[in-house]
Coordinates of C-alpha atoms in Angstrom, one line a residue:
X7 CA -54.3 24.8 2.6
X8 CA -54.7 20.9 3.2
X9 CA -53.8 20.6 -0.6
X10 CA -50.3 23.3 -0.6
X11 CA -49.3 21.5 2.5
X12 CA -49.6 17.7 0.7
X13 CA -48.0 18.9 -2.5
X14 CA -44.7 20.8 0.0
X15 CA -44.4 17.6 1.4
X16 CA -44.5 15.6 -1.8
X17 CA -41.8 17.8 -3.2
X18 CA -40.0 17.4 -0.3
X19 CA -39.8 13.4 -0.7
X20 CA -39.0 13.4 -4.2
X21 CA -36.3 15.8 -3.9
X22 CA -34.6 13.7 -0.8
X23 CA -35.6 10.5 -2.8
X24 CA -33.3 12.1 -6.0
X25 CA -30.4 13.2 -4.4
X26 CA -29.9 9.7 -3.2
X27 CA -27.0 9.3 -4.9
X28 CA -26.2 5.7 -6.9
X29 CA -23.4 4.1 -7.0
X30 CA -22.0 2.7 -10.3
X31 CA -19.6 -0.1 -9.7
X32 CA -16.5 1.9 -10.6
X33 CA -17.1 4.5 -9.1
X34 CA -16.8 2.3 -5.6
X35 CA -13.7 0.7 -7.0
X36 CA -12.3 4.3 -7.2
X37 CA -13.2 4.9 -3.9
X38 CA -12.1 2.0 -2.6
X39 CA -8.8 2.4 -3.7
X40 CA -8.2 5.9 -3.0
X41 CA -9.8 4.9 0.8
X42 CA -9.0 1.6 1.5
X43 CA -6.6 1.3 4.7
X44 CA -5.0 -1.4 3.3
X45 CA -4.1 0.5 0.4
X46 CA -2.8 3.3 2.2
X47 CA -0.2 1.3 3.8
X48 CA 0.7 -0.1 0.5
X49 CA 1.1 3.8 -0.9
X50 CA 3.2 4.4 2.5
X51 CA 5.2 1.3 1.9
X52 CA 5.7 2.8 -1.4
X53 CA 6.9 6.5 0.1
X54 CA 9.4 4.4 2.3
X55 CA 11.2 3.4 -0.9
X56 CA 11.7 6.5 -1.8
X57 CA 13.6 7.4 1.4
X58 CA 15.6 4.8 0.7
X59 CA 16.6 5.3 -3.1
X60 CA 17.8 8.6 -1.2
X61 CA 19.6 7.5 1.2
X62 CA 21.5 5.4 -2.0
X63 CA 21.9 8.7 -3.5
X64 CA 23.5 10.0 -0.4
X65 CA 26.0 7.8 -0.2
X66 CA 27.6 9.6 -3.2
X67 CA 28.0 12.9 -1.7
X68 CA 30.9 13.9 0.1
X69 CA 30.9 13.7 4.2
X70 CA 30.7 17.3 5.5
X71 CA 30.4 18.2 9.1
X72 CA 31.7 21.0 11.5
X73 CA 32.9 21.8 15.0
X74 CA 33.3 24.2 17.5
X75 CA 34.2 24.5 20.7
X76 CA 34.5 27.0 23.8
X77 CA 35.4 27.2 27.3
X78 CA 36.2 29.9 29.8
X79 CA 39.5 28.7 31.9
X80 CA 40.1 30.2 35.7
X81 CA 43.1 29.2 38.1
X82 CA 46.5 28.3 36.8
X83 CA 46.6 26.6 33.5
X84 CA 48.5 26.7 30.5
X85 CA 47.6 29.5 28.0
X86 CA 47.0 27.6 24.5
X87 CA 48.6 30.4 22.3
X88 CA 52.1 30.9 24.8
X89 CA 52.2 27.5 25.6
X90 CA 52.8 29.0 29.6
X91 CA 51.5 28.4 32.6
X92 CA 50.1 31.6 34.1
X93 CA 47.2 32.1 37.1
X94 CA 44.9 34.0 35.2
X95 CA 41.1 33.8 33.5
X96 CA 41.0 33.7 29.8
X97 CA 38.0 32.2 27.1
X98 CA 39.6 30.3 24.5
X99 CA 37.5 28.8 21.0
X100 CA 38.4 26.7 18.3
X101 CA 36.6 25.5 14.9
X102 CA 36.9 22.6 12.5
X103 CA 35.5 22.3 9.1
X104 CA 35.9 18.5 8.0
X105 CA 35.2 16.8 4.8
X106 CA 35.5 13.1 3.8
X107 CA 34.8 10.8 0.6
X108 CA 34.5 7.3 0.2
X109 CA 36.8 6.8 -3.3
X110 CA 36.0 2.9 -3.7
X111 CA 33.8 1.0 -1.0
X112 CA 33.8 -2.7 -3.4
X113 CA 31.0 -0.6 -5.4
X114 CA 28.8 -0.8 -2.6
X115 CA 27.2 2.4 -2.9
X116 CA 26.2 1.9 -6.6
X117 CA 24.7 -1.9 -5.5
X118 CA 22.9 -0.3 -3.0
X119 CA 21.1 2.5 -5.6
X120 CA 20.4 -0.5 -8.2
X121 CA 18.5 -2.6 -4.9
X122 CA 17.1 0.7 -3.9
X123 CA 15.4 1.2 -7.4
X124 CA 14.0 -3.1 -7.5
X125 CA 13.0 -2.4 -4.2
X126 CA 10.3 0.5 -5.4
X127 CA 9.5 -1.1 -8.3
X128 CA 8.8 -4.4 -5.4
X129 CA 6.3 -2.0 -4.0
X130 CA 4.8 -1.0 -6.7
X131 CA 3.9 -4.6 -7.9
X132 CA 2.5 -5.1 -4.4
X133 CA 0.3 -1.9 -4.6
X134 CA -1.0 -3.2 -8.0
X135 CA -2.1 -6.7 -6.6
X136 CA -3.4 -5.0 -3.7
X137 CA -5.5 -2.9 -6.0
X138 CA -6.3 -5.7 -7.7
X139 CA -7.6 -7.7 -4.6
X140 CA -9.7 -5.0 -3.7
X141 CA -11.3 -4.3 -6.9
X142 CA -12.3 -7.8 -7.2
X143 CA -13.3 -7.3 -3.3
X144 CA -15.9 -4.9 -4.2
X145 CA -16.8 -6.0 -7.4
X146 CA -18.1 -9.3 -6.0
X147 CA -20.2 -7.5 -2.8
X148 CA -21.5 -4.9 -5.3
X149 CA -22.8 -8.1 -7.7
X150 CA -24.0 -9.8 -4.5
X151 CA -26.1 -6.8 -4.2
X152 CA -27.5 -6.8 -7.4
X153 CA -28.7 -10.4 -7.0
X154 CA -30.4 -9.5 -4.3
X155 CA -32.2 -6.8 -6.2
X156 CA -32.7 -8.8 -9.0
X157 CA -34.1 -11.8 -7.1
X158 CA -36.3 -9.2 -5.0
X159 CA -37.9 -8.0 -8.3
X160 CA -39.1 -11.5 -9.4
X161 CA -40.0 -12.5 -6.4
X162 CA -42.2 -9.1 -5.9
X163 CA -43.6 -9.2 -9.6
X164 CA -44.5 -12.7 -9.1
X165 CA -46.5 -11.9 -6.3
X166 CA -48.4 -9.5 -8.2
X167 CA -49.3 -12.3 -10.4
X168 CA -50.4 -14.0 -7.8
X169 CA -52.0 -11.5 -6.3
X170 CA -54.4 -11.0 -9.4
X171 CA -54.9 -14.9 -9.1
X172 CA -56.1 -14.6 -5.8
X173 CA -59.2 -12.0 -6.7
X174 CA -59.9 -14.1 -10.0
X175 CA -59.9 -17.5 -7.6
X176 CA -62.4 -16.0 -5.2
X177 CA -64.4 -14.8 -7.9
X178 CA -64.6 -18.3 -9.4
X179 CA -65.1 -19.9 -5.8
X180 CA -67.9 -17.3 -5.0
X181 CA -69.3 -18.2 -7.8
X182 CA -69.0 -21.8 -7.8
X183 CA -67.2 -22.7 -10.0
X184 CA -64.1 -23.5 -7.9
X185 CA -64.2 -25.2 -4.8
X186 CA -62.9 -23.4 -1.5
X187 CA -59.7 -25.4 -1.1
X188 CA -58.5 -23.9 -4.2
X189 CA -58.8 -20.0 -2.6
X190 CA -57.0 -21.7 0.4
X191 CA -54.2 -23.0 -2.0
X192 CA -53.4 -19.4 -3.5
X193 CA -53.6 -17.7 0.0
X194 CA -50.6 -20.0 1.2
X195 CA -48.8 -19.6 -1.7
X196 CA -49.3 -15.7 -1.0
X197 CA -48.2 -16.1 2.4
X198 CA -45.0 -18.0 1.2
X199 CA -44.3 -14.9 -1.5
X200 CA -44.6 -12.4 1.0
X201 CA -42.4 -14.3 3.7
X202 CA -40.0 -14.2 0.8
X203 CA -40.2 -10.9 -0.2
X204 CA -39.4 -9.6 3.3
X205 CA -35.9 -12.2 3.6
X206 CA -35.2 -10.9 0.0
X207 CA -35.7 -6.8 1.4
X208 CA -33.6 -7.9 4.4
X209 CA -30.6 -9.9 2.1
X210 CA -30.7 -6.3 -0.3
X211 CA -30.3 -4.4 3.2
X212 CA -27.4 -6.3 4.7
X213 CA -25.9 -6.8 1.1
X214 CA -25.5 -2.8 1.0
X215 CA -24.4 -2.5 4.6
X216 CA -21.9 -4.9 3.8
X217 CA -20.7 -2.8 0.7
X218 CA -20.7 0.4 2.4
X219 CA -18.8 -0.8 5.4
X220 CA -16.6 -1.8 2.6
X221 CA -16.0 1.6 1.3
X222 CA -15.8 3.0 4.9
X223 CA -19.3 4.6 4.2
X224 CA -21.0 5.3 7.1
X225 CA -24.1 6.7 5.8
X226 CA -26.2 3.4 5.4
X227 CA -29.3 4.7 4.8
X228 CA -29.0 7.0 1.9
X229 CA -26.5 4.3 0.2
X230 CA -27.1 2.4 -2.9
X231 CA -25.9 1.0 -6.3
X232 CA -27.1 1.6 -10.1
X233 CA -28.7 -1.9 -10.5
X234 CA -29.3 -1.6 -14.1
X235 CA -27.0 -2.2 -17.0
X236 CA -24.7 -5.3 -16.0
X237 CA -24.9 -7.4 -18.4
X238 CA -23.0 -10.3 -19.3
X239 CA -19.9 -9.3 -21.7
X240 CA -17.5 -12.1 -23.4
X241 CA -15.0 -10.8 -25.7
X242 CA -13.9 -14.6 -26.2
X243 CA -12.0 -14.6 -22.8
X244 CA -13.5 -17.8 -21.9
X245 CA -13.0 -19.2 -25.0
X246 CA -9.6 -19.0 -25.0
X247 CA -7.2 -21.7 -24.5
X248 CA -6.5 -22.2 -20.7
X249 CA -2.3 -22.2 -21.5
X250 CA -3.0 -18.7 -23.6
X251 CA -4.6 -17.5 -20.6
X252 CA -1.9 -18.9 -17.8
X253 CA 1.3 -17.5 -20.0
X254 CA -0.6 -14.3 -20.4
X255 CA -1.0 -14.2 -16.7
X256 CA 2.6 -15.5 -16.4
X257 CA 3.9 -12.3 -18.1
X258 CA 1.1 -9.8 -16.4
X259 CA -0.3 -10.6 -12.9
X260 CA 1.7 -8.9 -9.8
X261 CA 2.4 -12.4 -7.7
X262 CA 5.0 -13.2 -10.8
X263 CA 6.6 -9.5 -10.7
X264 CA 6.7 -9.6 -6.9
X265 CA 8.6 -12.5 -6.8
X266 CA 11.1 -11.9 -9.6
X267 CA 11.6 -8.8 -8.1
X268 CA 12.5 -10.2 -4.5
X269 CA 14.9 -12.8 -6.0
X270 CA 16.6 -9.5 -7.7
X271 CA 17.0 -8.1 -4.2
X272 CA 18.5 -11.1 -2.7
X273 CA 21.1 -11.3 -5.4
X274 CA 22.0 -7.4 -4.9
X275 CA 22.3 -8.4 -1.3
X276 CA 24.9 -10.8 -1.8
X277 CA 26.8 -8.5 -4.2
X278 CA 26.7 -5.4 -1.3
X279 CA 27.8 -8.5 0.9
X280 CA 30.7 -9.2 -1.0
X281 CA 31.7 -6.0 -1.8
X282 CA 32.9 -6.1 1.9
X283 CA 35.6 -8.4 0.8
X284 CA 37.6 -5.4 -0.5
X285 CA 39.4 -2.3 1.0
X286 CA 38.0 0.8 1.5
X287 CA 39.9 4.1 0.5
X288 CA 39.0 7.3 1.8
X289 CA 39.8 10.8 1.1
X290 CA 40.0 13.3 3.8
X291 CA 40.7 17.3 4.3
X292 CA 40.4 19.2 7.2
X293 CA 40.6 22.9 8.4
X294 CA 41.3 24.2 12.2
X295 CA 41.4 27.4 13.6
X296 CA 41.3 28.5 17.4
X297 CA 41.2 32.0 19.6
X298 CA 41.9 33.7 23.2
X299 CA 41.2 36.4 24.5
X300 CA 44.0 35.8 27.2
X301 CA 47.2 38.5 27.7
X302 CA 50.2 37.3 27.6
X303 CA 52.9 38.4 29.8
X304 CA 56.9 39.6 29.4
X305 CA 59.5 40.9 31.9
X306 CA 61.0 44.4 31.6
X307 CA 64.3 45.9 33.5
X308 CA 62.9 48.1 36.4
X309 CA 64.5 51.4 35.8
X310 CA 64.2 52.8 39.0
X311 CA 66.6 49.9 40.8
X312 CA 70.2 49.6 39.6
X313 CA 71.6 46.0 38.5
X314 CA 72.7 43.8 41.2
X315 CA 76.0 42.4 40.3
X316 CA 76.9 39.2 41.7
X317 CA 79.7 36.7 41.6
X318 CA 78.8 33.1 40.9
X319 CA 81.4 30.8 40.4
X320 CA 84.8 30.2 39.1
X321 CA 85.1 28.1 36.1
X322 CA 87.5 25.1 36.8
X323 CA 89.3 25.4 33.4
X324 CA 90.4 29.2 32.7
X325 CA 89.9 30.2 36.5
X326 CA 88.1 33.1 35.8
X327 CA 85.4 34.3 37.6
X328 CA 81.5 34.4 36.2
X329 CA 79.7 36.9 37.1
X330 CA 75.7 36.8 36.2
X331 CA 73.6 40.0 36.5
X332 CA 70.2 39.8 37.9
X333 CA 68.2 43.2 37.1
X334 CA 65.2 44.2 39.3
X335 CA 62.2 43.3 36.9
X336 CA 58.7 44.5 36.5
X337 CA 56.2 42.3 34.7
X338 CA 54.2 43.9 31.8
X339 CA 50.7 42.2 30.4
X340 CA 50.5 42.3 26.4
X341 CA 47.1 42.4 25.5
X342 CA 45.8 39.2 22.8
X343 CA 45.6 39.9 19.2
X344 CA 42.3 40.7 17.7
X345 CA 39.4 37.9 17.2
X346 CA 40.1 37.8 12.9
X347 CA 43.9 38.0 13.4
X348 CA 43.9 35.0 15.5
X349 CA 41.8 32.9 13.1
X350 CA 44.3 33.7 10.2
X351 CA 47.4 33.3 12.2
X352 CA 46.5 30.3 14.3
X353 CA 44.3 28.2 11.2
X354 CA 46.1 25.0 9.8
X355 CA 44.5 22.4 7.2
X356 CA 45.3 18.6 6.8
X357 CA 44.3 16.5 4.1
X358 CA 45.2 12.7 2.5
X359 CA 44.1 9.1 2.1
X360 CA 43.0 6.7 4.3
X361 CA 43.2 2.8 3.2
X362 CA 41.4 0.3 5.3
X363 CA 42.0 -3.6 4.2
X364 CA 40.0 -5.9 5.6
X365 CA 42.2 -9.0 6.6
X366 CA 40.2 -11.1 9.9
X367 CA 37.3 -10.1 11.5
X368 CA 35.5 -13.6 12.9
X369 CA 34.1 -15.0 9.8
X370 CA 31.4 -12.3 9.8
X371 CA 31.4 -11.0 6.2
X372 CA 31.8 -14.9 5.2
X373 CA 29.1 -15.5 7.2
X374 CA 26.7 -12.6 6.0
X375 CA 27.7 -13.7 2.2
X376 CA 26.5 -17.3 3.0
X377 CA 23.2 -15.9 4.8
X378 CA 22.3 -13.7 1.6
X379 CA 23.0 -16.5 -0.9
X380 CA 21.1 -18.5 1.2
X381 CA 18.0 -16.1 1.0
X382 CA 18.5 -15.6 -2.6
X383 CA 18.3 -19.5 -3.1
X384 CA 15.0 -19.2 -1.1
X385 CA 13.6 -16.4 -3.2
X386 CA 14.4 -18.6 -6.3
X387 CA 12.3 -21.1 -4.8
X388 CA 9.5 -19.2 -4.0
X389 CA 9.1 -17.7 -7.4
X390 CA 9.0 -20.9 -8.6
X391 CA 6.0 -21.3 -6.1
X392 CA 4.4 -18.5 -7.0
X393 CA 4.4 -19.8 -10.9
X394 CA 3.1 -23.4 -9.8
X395 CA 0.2 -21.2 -7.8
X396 CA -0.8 -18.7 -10.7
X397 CA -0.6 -21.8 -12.9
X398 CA -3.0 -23.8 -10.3
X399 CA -5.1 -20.8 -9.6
X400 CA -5.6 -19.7 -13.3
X401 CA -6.8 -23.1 -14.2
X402 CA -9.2 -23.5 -11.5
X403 CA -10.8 -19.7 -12.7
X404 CA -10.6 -20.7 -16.2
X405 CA -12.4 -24.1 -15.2
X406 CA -15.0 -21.9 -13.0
X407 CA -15.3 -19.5 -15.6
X408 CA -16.5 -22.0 -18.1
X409 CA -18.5 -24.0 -15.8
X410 CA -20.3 -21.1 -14.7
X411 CA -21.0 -20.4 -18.4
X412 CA -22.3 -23.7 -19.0
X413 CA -24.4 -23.1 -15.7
X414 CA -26.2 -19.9 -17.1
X415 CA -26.9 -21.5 -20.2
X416 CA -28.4 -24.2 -18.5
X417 CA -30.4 -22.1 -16.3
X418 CA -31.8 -20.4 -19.5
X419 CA -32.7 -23.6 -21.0
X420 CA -34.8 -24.3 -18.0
X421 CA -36.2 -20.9 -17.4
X422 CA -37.6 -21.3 -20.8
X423 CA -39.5 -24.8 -20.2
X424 CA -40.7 -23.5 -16.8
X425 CA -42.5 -20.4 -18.4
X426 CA -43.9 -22.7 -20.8
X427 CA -45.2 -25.7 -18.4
X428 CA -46.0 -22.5 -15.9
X429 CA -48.0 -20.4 -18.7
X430 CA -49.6 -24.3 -19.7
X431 CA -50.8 -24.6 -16.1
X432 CA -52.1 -21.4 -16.2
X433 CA -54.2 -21.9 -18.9
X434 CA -55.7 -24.8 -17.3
X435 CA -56.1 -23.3 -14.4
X436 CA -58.1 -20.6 -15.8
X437 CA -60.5 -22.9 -17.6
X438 CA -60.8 -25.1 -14.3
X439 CA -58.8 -28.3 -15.7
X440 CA -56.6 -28.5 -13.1
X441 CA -56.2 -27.7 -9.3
X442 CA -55.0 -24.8 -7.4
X443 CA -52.0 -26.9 -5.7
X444 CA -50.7 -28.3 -9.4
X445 CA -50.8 -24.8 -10.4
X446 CA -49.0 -23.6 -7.8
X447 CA -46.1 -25.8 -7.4
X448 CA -46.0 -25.2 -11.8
X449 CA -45.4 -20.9 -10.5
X450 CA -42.9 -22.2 -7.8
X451 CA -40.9 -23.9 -10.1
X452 CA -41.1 -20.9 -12.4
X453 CA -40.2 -18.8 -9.6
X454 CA -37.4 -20.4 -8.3
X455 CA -36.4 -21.1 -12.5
X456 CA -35.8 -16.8 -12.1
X457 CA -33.7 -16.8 -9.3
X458 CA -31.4 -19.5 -10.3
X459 CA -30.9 -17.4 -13.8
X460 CA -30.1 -14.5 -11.8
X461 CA -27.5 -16.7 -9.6
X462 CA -26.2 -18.4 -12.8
X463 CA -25.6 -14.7 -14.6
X464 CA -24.1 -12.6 -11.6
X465 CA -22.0 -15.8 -10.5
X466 CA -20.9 -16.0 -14.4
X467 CA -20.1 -12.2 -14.4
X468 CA -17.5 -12.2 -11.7
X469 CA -15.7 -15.4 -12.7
X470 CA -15.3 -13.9 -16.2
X471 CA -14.3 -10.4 -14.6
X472 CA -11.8 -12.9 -12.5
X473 CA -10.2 -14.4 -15.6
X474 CA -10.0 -11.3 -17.6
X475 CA -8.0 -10.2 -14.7
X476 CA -5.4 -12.9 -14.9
X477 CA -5.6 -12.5 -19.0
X478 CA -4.3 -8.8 -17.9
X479 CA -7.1 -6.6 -18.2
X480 CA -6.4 -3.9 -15.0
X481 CA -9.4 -3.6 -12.6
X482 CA -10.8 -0.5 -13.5
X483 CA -10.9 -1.3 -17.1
X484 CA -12.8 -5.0 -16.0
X485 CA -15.9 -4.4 -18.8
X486 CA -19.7 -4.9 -16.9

């Protein structure tokens, strides 16, 4: 029972240890990227442009909009088919379909689609270098990690080493053949191994933390990286000459492309500027129709009272007399015409041109022309900025980049002499020629001849994947 219950529990570890999944380098640039808040407002910076390209497609269509309106009328007012004012309650309506169309604008509309299109292609470039940034981000936190693993391994293999050396030395002193300050020696230098073993577990811990928070991964404890297979890889990048690199750069990186696209949207601003300079013409045409459902009223001859005859004056040049005839009247309501009759019979259109030539208005078109050319002038200037920069910064990673080469292969040369002056103190050690403490300072030096390779080679690896970025190799193609 003991024995089932050991092996259930066995399985159990391996299985949570295995589905601990490990993360290649770029597979947390991927998710980086496709997480990354930063890079979401990029993307929605990026959606904005769209909106406006458009809004610059809009502007070709023709204006379309239409009206209605009703009210109900009580109390004396005038009746808007007769014309009369009557003391009556009637609803009256009317509608308007209207439609206008910008003929010439100083080509304002077609400025506005080109600076909409620069202005996506402006986002786009920023996206990039924010991918970029990011990649490079992560790229150097996930190295940073492997350090720490890498110095973790020597300085936990070492300590085996010296582990074995600390039975064989108390064999030797038990025996006699060493004294006891040499058992003493090798215990300290244990003690020191084991202190750093623990700071290198710790650095490995808050390395991957610090990644993780990185990729907005909250699950700390199950997270880590495929530490094997980084090696370094050179295709000649670093060997390149520096002014091959810096016009490659020139032609490639995003700071270049974001800048030469802002200067082209200063200079469409001055054109759409300008283009307020020149008239506007307009076309026009419009369609009205209205509708009541008030009666309109007429006066007939009462026929059951006889005319009333009556004398009114006598005209002054024929002396005759007028006589005007009043008949007793009754009023009679007409009903209103029917709802579709109305429309037809009461509809009317307009249409034509309408010219608008700007002549004075305060110096504030002048004004906004001299306020874009300034800008553009100061997007000229900062492109020419941005080139001094990538020219600066390109040289500085090509000098890193080959300084940091030199660096590895230095720290190779002297990993090589410290194995052999540590593996020469070993064998006099072991045959009692020299002391514990000279062979212990010879396995420090070793030691510490390890972890300055592994510095050296990680340090190396992200300055080349820095330069091969400026030569124009995209971020999730960098080779580790």
């Amino acid at each position: 029972m003991k024995k089932s219950i050991l092996i259930v529990l066995v399985l159990i570890t391996v299985t949570s240890q295995a589905q601990v999944k490990k993360w290649t380098l770029k597979e947390c640039v991927a998710h980086a990227l496709e997480n990354n808040i930063s890079v979401k407002q990029s993307l929605l910076d990026l959606e904005l442009t769209d909106i406006e390209n458009l809004q610059a497609v809009g502007n070709f269509m023709p204006q379309v909009s239409m009206g209605a309106n009703v009210s109900e009328n009580t109390g004396l007012g005038f009746n808007p088919l007769t014309n009369n004012a009557q003391t009556t309650t009637f609803l009256s309506a009317s509608g308007r379909v209207s439609v206008g169309y910008t003929l010439f604008d100083g080509l304002r509309n077609f400025k506005e689609l080109q600076r909409a299109k620069i202005s996506k292609m402006a986002a786009q470039f920023r996206l990039t270098k924010m991918e970029d940034d990011i990649s490079l981000f992560v790229a150097n936190n996930y190295l940073q990690v492997i350090l720490n693993k890498a110095n973790l391994k020597v300085l936990t293999s070492q300590n085996t080493i010296t582990q074995d050396q600390l039975k064989r030395t108390q064999e030797l002193v038990d025996a006699g053949v060493l004294p006891e300050g040499d058992i003493l020696e090798i215990r300290a230098n244990d003690a020191s191994e084991r202190q750093a073993i623990v700071n290198a577990e710790n650095a490995v811990q808050v390395s991957l933390i610090s990644l993780a928070q990185l990729l907005l991964i909250k699950d700390y404890q199950n997270f880590d990286i495929e530490d094997e297979g980084y090696d370094i890889v050179d295709e000649g990048i670093a060997k390149k000459n520096v002014y091959e690199v810096i016009e490659k750069a020139k032609e490639n990186r995003a700071e270049i492309k974001i800048a030469e696209q802002n200067v082209a949207l200063a200079e469409k601003d001055v054109q759409i500027a300008k283009s307020a300079y020149y008239p506007t013409l307009s076309a026009f045409f419009g369609y009205d129709t209205r509708f009541s459902n008030s009666a309109s009223f007429i006066q007939d001859v009462d026929p059951n009272n006889p005319i009333i005859i009556k004398e009114i004056g006598v005209v002054e040049d024929t002396g005759q007399s007028v006589i005007g005839e009043f008949p007793n009247t009754i009023t009679r309501k007409v009903g209103a015409d029917p709802f579709i009759d109305q429309l037809s019979q009461n509809d009317g259109i307009s249409y034509g041109l309408s010219l608008n030539i700007p002549i004075l208005n305060g110096f504030s078109v002048k004004s906004n022309v001299k306020r874009n050319q300034i800008n553009l002038e100061r997007s000229k200037n900062q492109l020419e900025q941005a080139q001094l920069d990538l020219e600066s910064t390109v040289y500085q990673a090509y000098v890193d980049a080959r300084g940091a080469l030199k660096s590895y292969e230095a720290a190779e040369s002297a990993l090589e002499s410290q194995e052999l002056a540590y593996n020469y103190a070993k064998e006099r050690y072991d045959v009692g020629f020299t002391n514990a403490f000279e062979f212990s300072q010879s396995k420090v030096k070793f030691d510490n001849a390890q972890i300055e390779l592994n510095r050296a080679k990680y340090d190396y690896i992200f300055k080349l994947k820095v330069l091969e970025l400026y030569f124009g190799i995209p971020a999730m193609e960098l080779k580790f």
